[in-house]
Amino acid sequence: MVGGLDQVRTGAIPRGDASSFVATAGSAIAGLYESLGHPFSWPAPWWFAWRHDVGQERFDTLFGRVPRPSWEVRIGSVEDEVVLGRGWSRPAGDAGGSRFRWSIGPRSTLLVTLTAPEPRILVFGAAGSQSPSGALQTIDVYVNGKLVRRLDLRAATAEHVVVVPRVFWVEGLNEIALTSAWQLSPADARALGEAPGSGFRLDAFALRPAGPTPD
């Protein structure tokens, strides 16, 4: 548990200053909550953090929100953190004013809560990282651990549309994973002005009902 001495050590309570007991207690509870999630949901936050490689506090924000039939998110904006899983850089921008995030590592994920399963359309605004050898970037799109489709990404941002049948989705939390064929080394990333470990950039993400399609 986060105690008063720990808060002095970490700077949450200034040394030598008088502090309100309410403020101190509130800070301690906030630290405990951030580390472990809501205590009455234990051990679910621990399992959730291990399963999706995210902070335990995300358990409450994801499972506590109302499922939606669709999602539309501007990546790189303040709203994108509601769907981000593992494997993303901090928000970035280019000279044209576009905002985006780099994938970091071979696997990057998006977490969405959905209403009842139905065919849906995934839409990505994405571009492959530059390759020193000129290699084309490909990403595999998985939904809840099942491969849906492979996409070829050019160096210029383009819209990519993937129709996903109903059988891939579940009601509640769904994980969309994007795995890249290769990632930039630190040296290549510095030379190209891109993020170390990146394979592609994501500018936009949408998930919409598709209407009846074959399963």
PDB file of C-alpha atoms in Angstrom, residues 9-202:
ATOM      1  CA  ARG A   9       9.955   9.824  -0.718  1.00  0.00           C
ATOM      2  CA  THR A  10       8.372  10.072  -4.178  1.00  0.00           C
ATOM      3  CA  GLY A  11       7.552  13.774  -3.853  1.00  0.00           C
ATOM      4  CA  ALA A  12       3.761  13.391  -3.708  1.00  0.00           C
ATOM      5  CA  ILE A  13       3.941  15.186  -0.325  1.00  0.00           C
ATOM      6  CA  PRO A  14       6.468  18.057  -0.186  1.00  0.00           C
ATOM      7  CA  ARG A  15       9.151  17.670   2.490  1.00  0.00           C
ATOM      8  CA  GLY A  16       8.845  20.105   5.386  1.00  0.00           C
ATOM      9  CA  ASP A  17       5.356  21.361   4.408  1.00  0.00           C
ATOM     10  CA  ALA A  18       2.118  20.941   6.338  1.00  0.00           C
ATOM     11  CA  SER A  19      -0.234  18.629   4.437  1.00  0.00           C
ATOM     12  CA  SER A  20      -3.936  17.942   4.718  1.00  0.00           C
ATOM     13  CA  PHE A  21      -4.808  14.443   5.920  1.00  0.00           C
ATOM     14  CA  VAL A  22      -7.579  14.281   3.317  1.00  0.00           C
ATOM     15  CA  ALA A  23      -5.173  15.146   0.514  1.00  0.00           C
ATOM     16  CA  THR A  24      -2.626  12.633   1.786  1.00  0.00           C
ATOM     17  CA  ALA A  25      -5.195   9.856   2.102  1.00  0.00           C
ATOM     18  CA  GLY A  26      -6.621  10.664  -1.308  1.00  0.00           C
ATOM     19  CA  SER A  27      -3.185  10.495  -2.881  1.00  0.00           C
ATOM     20  CA  ALA A  28      -2.508   7.137  -1.218  1.00  0.00           C
ATOM     21  CA  ILE A  29      -5.805   5.686  -2.464  1.00  0.00           C
ATOM     22  CA  ALA A  30      -5.167   7.021  -5.958  1.00  0.00           C
ATOM     23  CA  GLY A  31      -1.744   5.353  -5.979  1.00  0.00           C
ATOM     24  CA  LEU A  32      -3.200   2.044  -4.826  1.00  0.00           C
ATOM     25  CA  TYR A  33      -5.997   2.224  -7.394  1.00  0.00           C
ATOM     26  CA  GLU A  34      -3.575   3.058 -10.219  1.00  0.00           C
ATOM     27  CA  SER A  35      -1.390   0.079  -9.283  1.00  0.00           C
ATOM     28  CA  LEU A  36      -4.072  -2.536  -8.656  1.00  0.00           C
ATOM     29  CA  GLY A  37      -7.393  -1.394 -10.092  1.00  0.00           C
ATOM     30  CA  HIS A  38     -10.685  -1.437  -8.155  1.00  0.00           C
ATOM     31  CA  PRO A  39     -10.108  -3.699  -5.111  1.00  0.00           C
ATOM     32  CA  PHE A  40     -13.481  -5.430  -5.417  1.00  0.00           C
ATOM     33  CA  SER A  41     -12.593  -6.622  -8.919  1.00  0.00           C
ATOM     34  CA  TRP A  42      -9.396  -8.457  -7.882  1.00  0.00           C
ATOM     35  CA  PRO A  43      -7.826 -10.626  -9.295  1.00  0.00           C
ATOM     36  CA  ALA A  44      -9.440  -9.751 -12.646  1.00  0.00           C
ATOM     37  CA  PRO A  45      -7.267  -6.623 -13.240  1.00  0.00           C
ATOM     38  CA  TRP A  46      -4.086  -8.667 -12.844  1.00  0.00           C
ATOM     39  CA  TRP A  47      -5.251 -11.262 -15.373  1.00  0.00           C
ATOM     40  CA  PHE A  48      -6.460  -8.528 -17.728  1.00  0.00           C
ATOM     41  CA  ALA A  49      -3.131  -6.648 -17.578  1.00  0.00           C
ATOM     42  CA  TRP A  50      -1.204  -9.859 -18.286  1.00  0.00           C
ATOM     43  CA  ARG A  51      -3.543 -10.926 -21.113  1.00  0.00           C
ATOM     44  CA  HIS A  52      -3.470  -7.603 -22.996  1.00  0.00           C
ATOM     45  CA  ASP A  53      -0.112  -6.209 -21.793  1.00  0.00           C
ATOM     46  CA  VAL A  54      -1.625  -2.962 -20.512  1.00  0.00           C
ATOM     47  CA  GLY A  55      -1.859  -1.279 -17.100  1.00  0.00           C
ATOM     48  CA  GLN A  56      -4.189  -2.847 -14.541  1.00  0.00           C
ATOM     49  CA  GLU A  57      -6.138   0.418 -14.271  1.00  0.00           C
ATOM     50  CA  ARG A  58      -7.436  -0.153 -17.834  1.00  0.00           C
ATOM     51  CA  PHE A  59      -9.613  -3.027 -16.581  1.00  0.00           C
ATOM     52  CA  ASP A  60     -12.078  -0.647 -14.962  1.00  0.00           C
ATOM     53  CA  THR A  61     -12.153   1.872 -17.814  1.00  0.00           C
ATOM     54  CA  LEU A  62     -12.718  -0.812 -20.451  1.00  0.00           C
ATOM     55  CA  PHE A  63     -15.172  -3.066 -18.641  1.00  0.00           C
ATOM     56  CA  GLY A  64     -16.988  -0.126 -17.083  1.00  0.00           C
ATOM     57  CA  ARG A  65     -17.954   1.578 -20.334  1.00  0.00           C
ATOM     58  CA  VAL A  66     -21.114   1.008 -22.345  1.00  0.00           C
ATOM     59  CA  PRO A  67     -20.554  -1.220 -25.417  1.00  0.00           C
ATOM     60  CA  ARG A  68     -21.045   0.461 -28.784  1.00  0.00           C
ATOM     61  CA  PRO A  69     -22.080  -0.865 -32.201  1.00  0.00           C
ATOM     62  CA  SER A  70     -19.288   1.187 -33.834  1.00  0.00           C
ATOM     63  CA  TRP A  71     -16.139   3.219 -33.100  1.00  0.00           C
ATOM     64  CA  GLU A  72     -14.431   6.104 -34.877  1.00  0.00           C
ATOM     65  CA  VAL A  73     -11.215   7.531 -33.412  1.00  0.00           C
ATOM     66  CA  ARG A  74      -8.698  10.140 -34.544  1.00  0.00           C
ATOM     67  CA  ILE A  75      -5.357   8.561 -33.734  1.00  0.00           C
ATOM     68  CA  GLY A  76      -2.885  10.976 -32.142  1.00  0.00           C
ATOM     69  CA  SER A  77      -5.698  13.019 -30.595  1.00  0.00           C
ATOM     70  CA  VAL A  78      -6.717  13.138 -26.932  1.00  0.00           C
ATOM     71  CA  GLU A  79      -9.519  10.675 -27.649  1.00  0.00           C
ATOM     72  CA  ASP A  80      -7.426   7.764 -28.915  1.00  0.00           C
ATOM     73  CA  GLU A  81      -6.293   6.414 -25.538  1.00  0.00           C
ATOM     74  CA  VAL A  82      -9.725   4.859 -24.980  1.00  0.00           C
ATOM     75  CA  VAL A  83      -8.932   2.191 -27.599  1.00  0.00           C
ATOM     76  CA  LEU A  84      -5.140   1.837 -27.408  1.00  0.00           C
ATOM     77  CA  GLY A  85      -3.687  -1.450 -26.217  1.00  0.00           C
ATOM     78  CA  ARG A  86       0.013  -2.314 -26.354  1.00  0.00           C
ATOM     79  CA  GLY A  87       2.713  -1.370 -28.846  1.00  0.00           C
ATOM     80  CA  TRP A  88       2.171   2.326 -29.641  1.00  0.00           C
ATOM     81  CA  SER A  89       4.386   5.406 -29.533  1.00  0.00           C
ATOM     82  CA  ARG A  90       3.438   8.726 -28.029  1.00  0.00           C
ATOM     83  CA  PRO A  91       1.307  10.943 -30.320  1.00  0.00           C
ATOM     84  CA  ALA A  92       3.354  12.327 -33.216  1.00  0.00           C
ATOM     85  CA  GLY A  93       2.794  14.765 -36.074  1.00  0.00           C
ATOM     86  CA  ASP A  94       4.152  15.630 -39.499  1.00  0.00           C
ATOM     87  CA  ALA A  95       4.822  18.874 -41.358  1.00  0.00           C
ATOM     88  CA  GLY A  96       1.335  18.807 -42.843  1.00  0.00           C
ATOM     89  CA  GLY A  97      -0.290  18.902 -39.410  1.00  0.00           C
ATOM     90  CA  SER A  98      -1.480  15.281 -39.412  1.00  0.00           C
ATOM     91  CA  ARG A  99      -1.454  13.480 -36.070  1.00  0.00           C
ATOM     92  CA  PHE A 100      -0.698   9.776 -35.692  1.00  0.00           C
ATOM     93  CA  ARG A 101       1.099   7.131 -33.644  1.00  0.00           C
ATOM     94  CA  TRP A 102       3.873   4.762 -34.654  1.00  0.00           C
ATOM     95  CA  SER A 103       3.542   1.058 -34.006  1.00  0.00           C
ATOM     96  CA  ILE A 104       6.330  -0.069 -31.682  1.00  0.00           C
ATOM     97  CA  GLY A 105       7.519  -3.668 -31.896  1.00  0.00           C
ATOM     98  CA  PRO A 106       6.031  -6.488 -33.951  1.00  0.00           C
ATOM     99  CA  ARG A 107       2.525  -6.336 -32.438  1.00  0.00           C
ATOM    100  CA  SER A 108       0.246  -3.375 -31.710  1.00  0.00           C
ATOM    101  CA  THR A 109      -3.314  -3.706 -30.421  1.00  0.00           C
ATOM    102  CA  LEU A 110      -6.622  -1.857 -30.190  1.00  0.00           C
ATOM    103  CA  LEU A 111      -9.233  -2.718 -27.543  1.00  0.00           C
ATOM    104  CA  VAL A 112     -12.927  -2.033 -28.224  1.00  0.00           C
ATOM    105  CA  THR A 113     -16.121  -2.896 -26.377  1.00  0.00           C
ATOM    106  CA  LEU A 114     -18.937  -3.889 -28.725  1.00  0.00           C
ATOM    107  CA  THR A 115     -22.611  -4.747 -28.723  1.00  0.00           C
ATOM    108  CA  ALA A 116     -23.844  -8.099 -30.045  1.00  0.00           C
ATOM    109  CA  PRO A 117     -21.681  -9.726 -32.747  1.00  0.00           C
ATOM    110  CA  GLU A 118     -22.459  -8.733 -36.330  1.00  0.00           C
ATOM    111  CA  PRO A 119     -20.432  -8.230 -39.515  1.00  0.00           C
ATOM    112  CA  ARG A 120     -18.300  -5.113 -39.183  1.00  0.00           C
ATOM    113  CA  ILE A 121     -15.969  -3.069 -41.350  1.00  0.00           C
ATOM    114  CA  LEU A 122     -12.528  -2.113 -40.061  1.00  0.00           C
ATOM    115  CA  VAL A 123     -11.078   1.056 -41.582  1.00  0.00           C
ATOM    116  CA  PHE A 124      -7.449   2.052 -41.030  1.00  0.00           C
ATOM    117  CA  GLY A 125      -5.623   5.171 -42.180  1.00  0.00           C
ATOM    118  CA  ALA A 126      -2.106   3.789 -42.237  1.00  0.00           C
ATOM    119  CA  ALA A 127       1.310   3.952 -43.897  1.00  0.00           C
ATOM    120  CA  GLY A 128       4.327   1.688 -43.706  1.00  0.00           C
ATOM    121  CA  SER A 129       7.561   2.939 -42.170  1.00  0.00           C
ATOM    122  CA  GLN A 130      10.285   3.786 -44.654  1.00  0.00           C
ATOM    123  CA  SER A 131      12.646   0.905 -45.353  1.00  0.00           C
ATOM    124  CA  PRO A 132      16.355   1.490 -46.079  1.00  0.00           C
ATOM    125  CA  SER A 133      16.171  -1.411 -48.557  1.00  0.00           C
ATOM    126  CA  GLY A 134      12.862  -0.296 -50.068  1.00  0.00           C
ATOM    127  CA  ALA A 135      11.017  -3.346 -48.695  1.00  0.00           C
ATOM    128  CA  LEU A 136       7.231  -3.261 -48.739  1.00  0.00           C
ATOM    129  CA  GLN A 137       5.605  -3.365 -45.297  1.00  0.00           C
ATOM    130  CA  THR A 138       2.831  -5.866 -44.683  1.00  0.00           C
ATOM    131  CA  ILE A 139       0.646  -6.176 -41.603  1.00  0.00           C
ATOM    132  CA  ASP A 140      -1.550  -9.066 -40.543  1.00  0.00           C
ATOM    133  CA  VAL A 141      -4.896  -8.096 -39.004  1.00  0.00           C
ATOM    134  CA  TYR A 142      -6.140 -10.330 -36.191  1.00  0.00           C
ATOM    135  CA  VAL A 143      -9.461 -10.090 -34.351  1.00  0.00           C
ATOM    136  CA  ASN A 144      -9.588 -11.908 -31.013  1.00  0.00           C
ATOM    137  CA  GLY A 145      -6.580 -14.004 -31.982  1.00  0.00           C
ATOM    138  CA  LYS A 146      -7.866 -15.071 -35.418  1.00  0.00           C
ATOM    139  CA  LEU A 147      -6.203 -13.914 -38.638  1.00  0.00           C
ATOM    140  CA  VAL A 148      -8.572 -11.895 -40.821  1.00  0.00           C
ATOM    141  CA  ARG A 149      -6.430 -10.455 -43.610  1.00  0.00           C
ATOM    142  CA  ARG A 150      -2.966  -9.300 -44.686  1.00  0.00           C
ATOM    143  CA  LEU A 151      -2.534  -5.686 -45.854  1.00  0.00           C
ATOM    144  CA  ASP A 152       0.219  -4.125 -47.963  1.00  0.00           C
ATOM    145  CA  LEU A 153       1.206  -0.668 -46.683  1.00  0.00           C
ATOM    146  CA  ARG A 154       2.884   1.914 -48.894  1.00  0.00           C
ATOM    147  CA  ALA A 155       4.987   4.772 -47.529  1.00  0.00           C
ATOM    148  CA  ALA A 156       2.126   7.246 -48.121  1.00  0.00           C
ATOM    149  CA  THR A 157      -0.910   7.137 -45.824  1.00  0.00           C
ATOM    150  CA  ALA A 158      -3.903   5.448 -47.429  1.00  0.00           C
ATOM    151  CA  GLU A 159      -7.251   4.089 -46.296  1.00  0.00           C
ATOM    152  CA  HIS A 160      -7.461   0.321 -45.862  1.00  0.00           C
ATOM    153  CA  VAL A 161     -10.843  -1.393 -45.489  1.00  0.00           C
ATOM    154  CA  VAL A 162     -11.305  -4.883 -44.046  1.00  0.00           C
ATOM    155  CA  VAL A 163     -14.688  -6.632 -43.826  1.00  0.00           C
ATOM    156  CA  VAL A 164     -14.789  -8.872 -40.753  1.00  0.00           C
ATOM    157  CA  PRO A 165     -17.573 -11.518 -40.511  1.00  0.00           C
ATOM    158  CA  ARG A 166     -19.746 -11.840 -37.423  1.00  0.00           C
ATOM    159  CA  VAL A 167     -18.032 -15.006 -36.148  1.00  0.00           C
ATOM    160  CA  PHE A 168     -14.830 -13.078 -35.334  1.00  0.00           C
ATOM    161  CA  TRP A 169     -16.528 -10.748 -32.827  1.00  0.00           C
ATOM    162  CA  VAL A 170     -17.833 -11.222 -29.295  1.00  0.00           C
ATOM    163  CA  GLU A 171     -20.140  -9.091 -27.217  1.00  0.00           C
ATOM    164  CA  GLY A 172     -18.091  -6.959 -24.820  1.00  0.00           C
ATOM    165  CA  LEU A 173     -14.326  -6.574 -25.082  1.00  0.00           C
ATOM    166  CA  ASN A 174     -12.604  -7.347 -28.408  1.00  0.00           C
ATOM    167  CA  GLU A 175      -8.902  -7.168 -29.274  1.00  0.00           C
ATOM    168  CA  ILE A 176      -7.692  -6.114 -32.726  1.00  0.00           C
ATOM    169  CA  ALA A 177      -4.002  -6.915 -33.267  1.00  0.00           C
ATOM    170  CA  LEU A 178      -1.824  -5.558 -36.090  1.00  0.00           C
ATOM    171  CA  THR A 179       1.462  -7.399 -36.605  1.00  0.00           C
ATOM    172  CA  SER A 180       4.115  -5.956 -38.924  1.00  0.00           C
ATOM    173  CA  ALA A 181       6.528  -7.982 -41.054  1.00  0.00           C
ATOM    174  CA  TRP A 182       9.556  -5.909 -40.012  1.00  0.00           C
ATOM    175  CA  GLN A 183      10.508  -3.019 -37.696  1.00  0.00           C
ATOM    176  CA  LEU A 184      13.142  -0.299 -37.962  1.00  0.00           C
ATOM    177  CA  SER A 185      16.381  -0.698 -36.027  1.00  0.00           C
ATOM    178  CA  PRO A 186      17.437   2.263 -33.830  1.00  0.00           C
ATOM    179  CA  ALA A 187      20.149   3.233 -36.351  1.00  0.00           C
ATOM    180  CA  ASP A 188      17.810   3.102 -39.352  1.00  0.00           C
ATOM    181  CA  ALA A 189      15.096   4.983 -37.461  1.00  0.00           C
ATOM    182  CA  ARG A 190      17.506   7.814 -36.607  1.00  0.00           C
ATOM    183  CA  ALA A 191      18.651   8.059 -40.224  1.00  0.00           C
ATOM    184  CA  LEU A 192      15.067   8.173 -41.507  1.00  0.00           C
ATOM    185  CA  GLY A 193      13.626  10.381 -38.756  1.00  0.00           C
ATOM    186  CA  GLU A 194      11.128   7.759 -37.626  1.00  0.00           C
ATOM    187  CA  ALA A 195      10.484   5.958 -34.344  1.00  0.00           C
ATOM    188  CA  PRO A 196      12.878   3.151 -33.289  1.00  0.00           C
ATOM    189  CA  GLY A 197      11.127  -0.200 -33.481  1.00  0.00           C
ATOM    190  CA  SER A 198       8.326   1.122 -35.697  1.00  0.00           C
ATOM    191  CA  GLY A 199       6.794  -0.784 -38.572  1.00  0.00           C
ATOM    192  CA  PHE A 200       3.963   1.509 -39.588  1.00  0.00           C
ATOM    193  CA  ARG A 201       2.020   4.611 -38.578  1.00  0.00           C
ATOM    194  CA  LEU A 202      -1.692   4.708 -37.780  1.00  0.00           C
TER     195      LEU A 202
END
